[in-house]
Short mmCIF file of C-alpha atoms in Angstrom, two decimals:
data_model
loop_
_atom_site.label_atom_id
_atom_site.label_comp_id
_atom_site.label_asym_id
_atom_site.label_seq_id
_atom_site.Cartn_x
_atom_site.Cartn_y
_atom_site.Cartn_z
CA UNK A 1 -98.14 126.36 -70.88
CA UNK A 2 -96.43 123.22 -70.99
CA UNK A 3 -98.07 122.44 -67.23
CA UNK A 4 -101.72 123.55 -68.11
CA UNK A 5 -101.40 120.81 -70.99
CA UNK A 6 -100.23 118.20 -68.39
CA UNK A 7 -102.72 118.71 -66.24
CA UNK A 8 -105.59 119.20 -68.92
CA UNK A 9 -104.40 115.25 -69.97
CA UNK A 10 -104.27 114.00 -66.35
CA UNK A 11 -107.54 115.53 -66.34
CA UNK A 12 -108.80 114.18 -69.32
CA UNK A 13 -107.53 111.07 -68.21
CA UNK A 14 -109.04 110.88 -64.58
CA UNK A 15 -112.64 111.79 -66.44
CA UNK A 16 -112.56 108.85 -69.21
CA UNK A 17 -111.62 106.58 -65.94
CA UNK A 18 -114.61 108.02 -64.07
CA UNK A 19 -117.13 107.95 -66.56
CA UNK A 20 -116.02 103.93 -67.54
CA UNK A 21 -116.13 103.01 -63.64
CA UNK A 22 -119.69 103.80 -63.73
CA UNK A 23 -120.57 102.79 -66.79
CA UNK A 24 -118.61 99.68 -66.86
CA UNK A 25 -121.06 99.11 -63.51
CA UNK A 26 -123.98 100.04 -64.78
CA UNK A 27 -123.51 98.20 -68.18
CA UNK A 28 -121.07 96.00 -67.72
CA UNK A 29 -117.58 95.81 -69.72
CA UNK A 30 -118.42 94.10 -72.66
CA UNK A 31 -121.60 95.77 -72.91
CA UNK A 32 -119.98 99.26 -72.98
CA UNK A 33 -118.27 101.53 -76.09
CA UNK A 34 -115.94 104.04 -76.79
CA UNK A 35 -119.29 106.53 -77.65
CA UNK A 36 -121.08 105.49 -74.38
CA UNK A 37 -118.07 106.46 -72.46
CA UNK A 38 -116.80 109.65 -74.66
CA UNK A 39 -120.33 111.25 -74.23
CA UNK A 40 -120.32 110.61 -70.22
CA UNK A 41 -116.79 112.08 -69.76
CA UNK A 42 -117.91 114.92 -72.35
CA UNK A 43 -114.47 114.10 -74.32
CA UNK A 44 -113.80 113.43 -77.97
CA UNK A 45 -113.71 109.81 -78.57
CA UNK A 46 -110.58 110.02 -80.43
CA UNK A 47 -109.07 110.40 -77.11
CA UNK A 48 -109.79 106.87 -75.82
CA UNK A 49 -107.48 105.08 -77.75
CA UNK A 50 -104.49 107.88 -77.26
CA UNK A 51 -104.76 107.64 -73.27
CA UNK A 52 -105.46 103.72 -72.65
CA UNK A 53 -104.38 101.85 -76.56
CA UNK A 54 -107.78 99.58 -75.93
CA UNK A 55 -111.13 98.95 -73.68
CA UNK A 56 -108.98 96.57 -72.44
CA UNK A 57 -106.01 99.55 -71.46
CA UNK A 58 -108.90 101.64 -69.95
CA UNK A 59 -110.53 98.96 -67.76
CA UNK A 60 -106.73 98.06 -66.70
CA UNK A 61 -106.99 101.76 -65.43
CA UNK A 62 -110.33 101.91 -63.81
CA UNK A 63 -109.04 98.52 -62.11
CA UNK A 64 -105.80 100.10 -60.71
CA UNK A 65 -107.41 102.78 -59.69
CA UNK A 66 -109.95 100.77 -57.52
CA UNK A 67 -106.61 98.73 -56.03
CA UNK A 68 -104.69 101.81 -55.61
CA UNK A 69 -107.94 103.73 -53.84
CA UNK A 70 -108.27 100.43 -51.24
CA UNK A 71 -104.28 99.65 -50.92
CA UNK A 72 -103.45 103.51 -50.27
CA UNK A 73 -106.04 103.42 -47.06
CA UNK A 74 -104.02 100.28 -45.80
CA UNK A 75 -100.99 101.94 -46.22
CA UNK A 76 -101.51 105.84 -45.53
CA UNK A 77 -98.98 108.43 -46.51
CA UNK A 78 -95.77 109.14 -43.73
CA UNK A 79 -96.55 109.58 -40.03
CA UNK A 80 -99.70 108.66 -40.25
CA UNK A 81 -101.23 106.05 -38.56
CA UNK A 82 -102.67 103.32 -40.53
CA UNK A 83 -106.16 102.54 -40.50
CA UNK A 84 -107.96 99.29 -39.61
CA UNK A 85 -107.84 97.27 -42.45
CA UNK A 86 -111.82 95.94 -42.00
CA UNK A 87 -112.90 99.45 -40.68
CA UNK A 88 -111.95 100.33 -43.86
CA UNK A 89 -113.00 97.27 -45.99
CA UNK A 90 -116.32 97.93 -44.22
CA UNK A 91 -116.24 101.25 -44.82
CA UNK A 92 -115.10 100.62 -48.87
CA UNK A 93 -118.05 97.79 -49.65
CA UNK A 94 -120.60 100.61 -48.81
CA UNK A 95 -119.77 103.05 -51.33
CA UNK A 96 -121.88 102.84 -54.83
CA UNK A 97 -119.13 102.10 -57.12
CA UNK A 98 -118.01 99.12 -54.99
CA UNK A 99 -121.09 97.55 -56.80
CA UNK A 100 -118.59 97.61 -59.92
CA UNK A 101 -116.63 94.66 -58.18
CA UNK A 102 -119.65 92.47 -58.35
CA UNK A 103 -120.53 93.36 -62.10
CA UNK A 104 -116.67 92.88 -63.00
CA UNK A 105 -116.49 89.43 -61.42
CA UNK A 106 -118.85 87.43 -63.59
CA UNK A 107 -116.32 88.84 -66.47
CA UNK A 108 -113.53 87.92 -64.69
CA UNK A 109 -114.60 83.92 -64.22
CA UNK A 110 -115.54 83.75 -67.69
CA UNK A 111 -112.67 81.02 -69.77
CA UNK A 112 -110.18 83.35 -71.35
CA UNK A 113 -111.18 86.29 -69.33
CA UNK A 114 -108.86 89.88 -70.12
CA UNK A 115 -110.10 91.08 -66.90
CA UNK A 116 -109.34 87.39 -64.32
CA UNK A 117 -105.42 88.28 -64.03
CA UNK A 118 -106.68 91.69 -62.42
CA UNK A 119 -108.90 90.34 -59.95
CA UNK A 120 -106.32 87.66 -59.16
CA UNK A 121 -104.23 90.49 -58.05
CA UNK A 122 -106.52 92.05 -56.47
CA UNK A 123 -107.96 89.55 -54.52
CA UNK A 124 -104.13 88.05 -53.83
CA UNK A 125 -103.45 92.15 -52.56
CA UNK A 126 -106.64 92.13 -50.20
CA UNK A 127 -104.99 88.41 -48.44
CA UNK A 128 -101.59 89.39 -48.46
CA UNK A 129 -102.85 92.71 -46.50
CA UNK A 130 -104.74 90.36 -43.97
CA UNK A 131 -102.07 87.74 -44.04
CA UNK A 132 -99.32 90.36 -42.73
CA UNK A 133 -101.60 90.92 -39.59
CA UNK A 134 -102.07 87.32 -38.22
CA UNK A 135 -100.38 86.86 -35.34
CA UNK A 136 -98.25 83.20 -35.54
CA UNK A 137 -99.75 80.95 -33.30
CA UNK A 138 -103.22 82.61 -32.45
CA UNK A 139 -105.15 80.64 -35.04
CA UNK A 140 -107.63 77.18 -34.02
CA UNK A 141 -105.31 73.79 -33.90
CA UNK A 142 -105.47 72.53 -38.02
CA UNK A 143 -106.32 76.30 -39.24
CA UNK A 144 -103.35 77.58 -41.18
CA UNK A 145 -103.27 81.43 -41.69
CA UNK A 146 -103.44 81.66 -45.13
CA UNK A 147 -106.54 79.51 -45.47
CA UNK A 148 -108.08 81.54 -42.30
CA UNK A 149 -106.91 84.79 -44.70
CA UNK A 150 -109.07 83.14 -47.79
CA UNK A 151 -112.10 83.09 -45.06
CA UNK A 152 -111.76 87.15 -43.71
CA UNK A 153 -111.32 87.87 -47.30
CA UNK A 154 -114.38 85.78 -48.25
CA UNK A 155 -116.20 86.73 -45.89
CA UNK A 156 -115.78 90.46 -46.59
CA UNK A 157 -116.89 89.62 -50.75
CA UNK A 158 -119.83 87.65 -49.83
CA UNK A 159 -121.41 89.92 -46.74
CA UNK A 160 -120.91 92.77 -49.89
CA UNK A 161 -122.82 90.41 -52.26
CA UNK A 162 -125.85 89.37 -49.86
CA UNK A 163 -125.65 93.19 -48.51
CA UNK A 164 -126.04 94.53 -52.62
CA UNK A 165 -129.11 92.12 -52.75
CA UNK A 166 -130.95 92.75 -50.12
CA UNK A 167 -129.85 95.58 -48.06
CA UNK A 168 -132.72 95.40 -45.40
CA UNK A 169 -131.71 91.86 -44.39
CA UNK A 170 -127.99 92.85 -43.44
CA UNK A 171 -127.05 94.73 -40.75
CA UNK A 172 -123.40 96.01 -41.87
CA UNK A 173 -123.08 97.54 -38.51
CA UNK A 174 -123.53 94.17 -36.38
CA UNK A 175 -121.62 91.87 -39.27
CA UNK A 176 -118.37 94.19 -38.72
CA UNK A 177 -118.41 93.49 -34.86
CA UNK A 178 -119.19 89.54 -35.61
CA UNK A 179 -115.64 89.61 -38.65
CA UNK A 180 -113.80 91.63 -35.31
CA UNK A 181 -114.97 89.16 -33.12
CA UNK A 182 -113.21 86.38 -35.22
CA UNK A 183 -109.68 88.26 -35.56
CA UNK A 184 -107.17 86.57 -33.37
CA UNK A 185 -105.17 89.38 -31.43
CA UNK A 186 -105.61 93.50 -31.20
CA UNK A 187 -107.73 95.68 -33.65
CA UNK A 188 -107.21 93.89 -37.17
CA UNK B 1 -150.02 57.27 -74.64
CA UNK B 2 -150.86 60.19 -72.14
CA UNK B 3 -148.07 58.78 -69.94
CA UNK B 4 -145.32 59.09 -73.16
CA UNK B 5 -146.55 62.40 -73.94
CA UNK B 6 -145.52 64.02 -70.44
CA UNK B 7 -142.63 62.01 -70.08
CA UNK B 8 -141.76 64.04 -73.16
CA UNK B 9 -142.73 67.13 -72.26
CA UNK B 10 -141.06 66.54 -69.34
CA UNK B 11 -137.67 65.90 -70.54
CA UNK B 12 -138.20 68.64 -72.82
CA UNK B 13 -138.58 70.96 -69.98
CA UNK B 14 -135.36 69.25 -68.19
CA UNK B 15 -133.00 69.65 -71.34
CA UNK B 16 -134.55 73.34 -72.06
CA UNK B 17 -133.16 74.12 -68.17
CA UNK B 18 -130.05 72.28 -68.56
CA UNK B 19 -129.23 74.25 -72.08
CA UNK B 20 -130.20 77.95 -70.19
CA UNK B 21 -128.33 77.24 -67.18
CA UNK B 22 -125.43 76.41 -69.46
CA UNK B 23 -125.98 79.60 -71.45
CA UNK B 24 -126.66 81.72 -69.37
CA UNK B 25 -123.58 80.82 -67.18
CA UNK B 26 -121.27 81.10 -70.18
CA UNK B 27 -122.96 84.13 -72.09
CA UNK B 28 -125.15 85.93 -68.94
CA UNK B 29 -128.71 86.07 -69.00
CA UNK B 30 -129.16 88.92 -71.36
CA UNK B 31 -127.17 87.78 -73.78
CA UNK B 32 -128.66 84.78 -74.59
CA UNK B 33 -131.30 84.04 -76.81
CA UNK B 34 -134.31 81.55 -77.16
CA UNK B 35 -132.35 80.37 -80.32
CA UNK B 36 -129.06 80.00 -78.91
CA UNK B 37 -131.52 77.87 -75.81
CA UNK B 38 -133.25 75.99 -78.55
CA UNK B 39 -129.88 74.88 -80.56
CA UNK B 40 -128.38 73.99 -77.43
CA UNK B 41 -131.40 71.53 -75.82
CA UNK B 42 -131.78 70.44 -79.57
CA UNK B 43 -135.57 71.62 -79.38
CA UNK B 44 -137.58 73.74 -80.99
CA UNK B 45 -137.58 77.57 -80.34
CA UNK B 46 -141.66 77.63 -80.34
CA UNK B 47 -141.49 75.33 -77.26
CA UNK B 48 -140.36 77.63 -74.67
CA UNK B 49 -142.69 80.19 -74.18
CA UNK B 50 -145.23 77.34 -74.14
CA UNK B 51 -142.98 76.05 -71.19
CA UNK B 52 -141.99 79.29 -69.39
CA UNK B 53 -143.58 81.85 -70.60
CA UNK B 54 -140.52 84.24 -71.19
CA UNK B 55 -136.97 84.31 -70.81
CA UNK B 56 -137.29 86.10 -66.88
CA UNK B 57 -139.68 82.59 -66.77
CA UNK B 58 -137.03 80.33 -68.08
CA UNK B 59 -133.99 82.09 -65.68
CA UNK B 60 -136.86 81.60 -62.76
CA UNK B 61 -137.15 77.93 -63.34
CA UNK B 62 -133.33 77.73 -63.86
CA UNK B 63 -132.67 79.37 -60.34
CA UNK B 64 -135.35 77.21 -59.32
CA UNK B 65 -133.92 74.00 -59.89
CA UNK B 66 -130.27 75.09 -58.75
CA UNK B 67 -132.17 75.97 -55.33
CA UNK B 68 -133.77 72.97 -55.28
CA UNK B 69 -130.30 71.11 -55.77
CA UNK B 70 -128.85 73.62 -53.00
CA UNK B 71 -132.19 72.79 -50.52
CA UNK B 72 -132.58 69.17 -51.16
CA UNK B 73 -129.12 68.27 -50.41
CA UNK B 74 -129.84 70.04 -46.66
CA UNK B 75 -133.29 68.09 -46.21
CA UNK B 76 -132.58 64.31 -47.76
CA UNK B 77 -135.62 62.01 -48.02
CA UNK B 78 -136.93 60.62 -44.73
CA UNK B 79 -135.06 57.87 -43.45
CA UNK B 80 -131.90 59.30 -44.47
CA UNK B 81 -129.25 61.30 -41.89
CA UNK B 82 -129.23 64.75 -43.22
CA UNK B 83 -125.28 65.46 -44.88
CA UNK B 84 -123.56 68.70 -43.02
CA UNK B 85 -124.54 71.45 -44.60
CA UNK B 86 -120.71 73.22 -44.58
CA UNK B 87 -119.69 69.80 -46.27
CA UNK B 88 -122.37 70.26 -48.96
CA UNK B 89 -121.92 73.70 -49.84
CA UNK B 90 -118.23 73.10 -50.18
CA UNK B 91 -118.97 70.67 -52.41
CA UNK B 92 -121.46 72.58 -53.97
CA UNK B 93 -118.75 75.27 -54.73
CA UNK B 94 -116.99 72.91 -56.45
CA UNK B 95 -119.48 71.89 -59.77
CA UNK B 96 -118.50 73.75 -62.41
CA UNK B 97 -122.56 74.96 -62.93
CA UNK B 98 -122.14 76.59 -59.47
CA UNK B 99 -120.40 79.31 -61.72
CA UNK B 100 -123.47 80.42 -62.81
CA UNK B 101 -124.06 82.18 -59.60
CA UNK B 102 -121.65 84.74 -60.05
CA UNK B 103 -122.22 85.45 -63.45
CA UNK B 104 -126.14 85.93 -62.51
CA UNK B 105 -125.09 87.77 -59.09
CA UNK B 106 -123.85 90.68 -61.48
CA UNK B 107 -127.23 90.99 -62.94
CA UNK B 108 -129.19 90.65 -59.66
CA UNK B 109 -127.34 93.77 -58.46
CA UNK B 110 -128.03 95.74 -61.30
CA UNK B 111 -130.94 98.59 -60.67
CA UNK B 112 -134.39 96.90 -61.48
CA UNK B 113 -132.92 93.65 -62.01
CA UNK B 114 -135.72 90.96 -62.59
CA UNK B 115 -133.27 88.46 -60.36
CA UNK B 116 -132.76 90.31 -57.55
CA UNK B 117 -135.63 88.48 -55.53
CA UNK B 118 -134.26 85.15 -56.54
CA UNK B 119 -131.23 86.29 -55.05
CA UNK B 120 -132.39 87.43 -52.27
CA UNK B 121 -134.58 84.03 -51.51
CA UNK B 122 -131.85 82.47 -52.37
CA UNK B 123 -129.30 83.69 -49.95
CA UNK B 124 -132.53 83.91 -46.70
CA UNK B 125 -132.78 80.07 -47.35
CA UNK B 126 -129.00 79.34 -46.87
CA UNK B 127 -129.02 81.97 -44.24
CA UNK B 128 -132.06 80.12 -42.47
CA UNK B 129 -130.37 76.95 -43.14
CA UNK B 130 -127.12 78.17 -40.92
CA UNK B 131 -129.10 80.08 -38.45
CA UNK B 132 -131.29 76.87 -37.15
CA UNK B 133 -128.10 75.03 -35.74
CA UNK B 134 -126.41 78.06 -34.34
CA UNK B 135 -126.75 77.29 -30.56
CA UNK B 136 -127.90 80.35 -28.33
CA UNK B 137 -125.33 81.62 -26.26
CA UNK B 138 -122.17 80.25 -28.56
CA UNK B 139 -121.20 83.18 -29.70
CA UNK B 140 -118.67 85.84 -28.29
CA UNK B 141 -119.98 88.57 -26.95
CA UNK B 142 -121.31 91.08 -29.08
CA UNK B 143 -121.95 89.08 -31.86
CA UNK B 144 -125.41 88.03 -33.10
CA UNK B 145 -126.47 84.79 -34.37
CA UNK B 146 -127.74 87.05 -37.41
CA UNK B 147 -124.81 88.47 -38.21
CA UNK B 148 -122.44 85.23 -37.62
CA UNK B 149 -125.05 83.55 -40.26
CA UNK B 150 -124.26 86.58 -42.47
CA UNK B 151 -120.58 85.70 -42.15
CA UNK B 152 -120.47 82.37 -42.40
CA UNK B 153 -122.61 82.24 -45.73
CA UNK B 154 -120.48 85.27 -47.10
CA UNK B 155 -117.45 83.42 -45.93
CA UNK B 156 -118.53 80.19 -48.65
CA UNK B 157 -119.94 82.91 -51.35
CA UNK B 158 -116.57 84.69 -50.91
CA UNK B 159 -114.40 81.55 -50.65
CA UNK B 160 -116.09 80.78 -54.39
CA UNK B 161 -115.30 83.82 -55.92
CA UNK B 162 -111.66 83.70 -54.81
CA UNK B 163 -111.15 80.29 -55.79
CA UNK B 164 -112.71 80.76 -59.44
CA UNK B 165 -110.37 83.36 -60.27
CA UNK B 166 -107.53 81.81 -58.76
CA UNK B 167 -107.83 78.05 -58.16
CA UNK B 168 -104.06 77.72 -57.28
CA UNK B 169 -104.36 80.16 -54.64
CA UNK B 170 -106.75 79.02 -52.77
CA UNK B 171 -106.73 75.44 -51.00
CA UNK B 172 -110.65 74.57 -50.82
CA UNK B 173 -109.86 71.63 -48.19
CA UNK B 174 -107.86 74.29 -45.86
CA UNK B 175 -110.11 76.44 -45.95
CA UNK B 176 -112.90 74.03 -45.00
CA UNK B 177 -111.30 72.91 -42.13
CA UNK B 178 -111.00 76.69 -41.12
CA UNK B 179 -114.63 77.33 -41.22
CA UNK B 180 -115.10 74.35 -39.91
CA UNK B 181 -113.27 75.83 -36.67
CA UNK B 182 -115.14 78.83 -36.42
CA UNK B 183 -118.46 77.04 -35.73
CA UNK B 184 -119.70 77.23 -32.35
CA UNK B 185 -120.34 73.49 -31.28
CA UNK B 186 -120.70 69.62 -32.98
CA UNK B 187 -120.50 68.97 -36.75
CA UNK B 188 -121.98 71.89 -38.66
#
């Protein structure tokens, strides 16, 4: 009994995060309420508050579970082999609710922001992960790596951005082989 | 007479631009209104559909003019040496109106979004800008001088985004000097 409650909550839970991923993209954050996202998850409003204390608590969550979604494929459970990390930032900027990054990150430059310490960790997560995989030495005379880390990262944020806007003039395909040609030594 | 009259319509028109693009960087497009435009410029609320129309008219001349600033800094009046165009949109990136293109990106993603097209014109010009000094044959293998122009603009739309979230993180001169690397032959 005690376990079908648990899991009823988690599920609860992983709904209300759902339904305010997409509607947090579709709307925006500041734009969205408790009703709009209590009548997508098809739970009692009351709820809201119990699982997350605030908006603020609940886009915390839809955040974390973004990070935790890309930082689990870098890092994939025991014995098995990680992926490439720009396979699967490639992969990750073509999937519908990436467009959520984008919608978040006018909110996040705005003074006093709730949301800017999230994407600072975010983005700080995504260079750190790049960082780890530069070879010393392999980089152009005056290019240090963590500046050369700001660029792959960059360069992965704004090929999503010009990609959202106008799909037909991107090819995804033949900007992922141009970001592999750049990468000093091995796959990624 | 004649002459004072459009100098003042003029200026109207320049201070009604200058008071949106400040708006709508701080507040987003939707949420500002022709009064909150009208308090701002310090002009009546009357005089901007007579100027633009509507509020997609007023955004249009906004984007317009933040082009032109973007375009005019890569072709200089005759006589003058053009400036290097990775030098200028690093600078570029720096003025704190440059802002307003990531609060605006979030709305030119949106389904329908009556800014998408700017957005898209915008990016094909500073994509057409990059392409023209690519020299054939530069390039590793593989990679087209498409999708390197894809990259490198992504690199300085992605480079922005990372630095307005986190200016201490991110060292703007390093990072210049690392794109500057990347690019296949001469200054810019």
């Amino acid at each position: 009994m005690a376990t079908r409650r648990i899991e009823r909550t988690q599920e609860s839970r992983r709904l209300l995060v759902a339904a305010a991923a997409e509607l947090f993209a579709e709307k925006g954050y500041r734009q969205t309420s408790f009703i709009d996202i209590a009548e997508r998850a098809g739970i009692s409003r009351g709820s809201i508050p119990w699982h997350f204390g605030n908006k603020l608590g609940l886009l915390q969550a839809v955040l974390d579970d973004r990070l935790h979604a890309v930082l689990t494929g870098f890092a994939p459970p025991d014995g098995e082999r990680p992926g490439d990390p720009l396979d699967q930032a490639m992969d990750f900027i073509r999937l519908p609710g990436t467009r959520l990054f984008i919608t978040l990150l006018a909110e996040a430059v705005e003074a006093d922001s709730p949301i800017r310490e999230h994407y600072a960790r975010l983005h700080a997560a995504l260079r750190q992960e790049v960082l780890a995989r530069i070879p010393a030495g392999a980089l152009p005379p005056g290019t240090t790596p963590e500046a050369f880390t700001v660029l792959l990262v960059g360069a992965v944020i704004g090929v999503h951005a010009q990609w959202r806007v106008a799909p037909e003039a991107v090819d995804l395909d033949a900007v992922h082989t141009a970001i592999r040609a750049l990468l000093p030594a091995g796959p990624g």
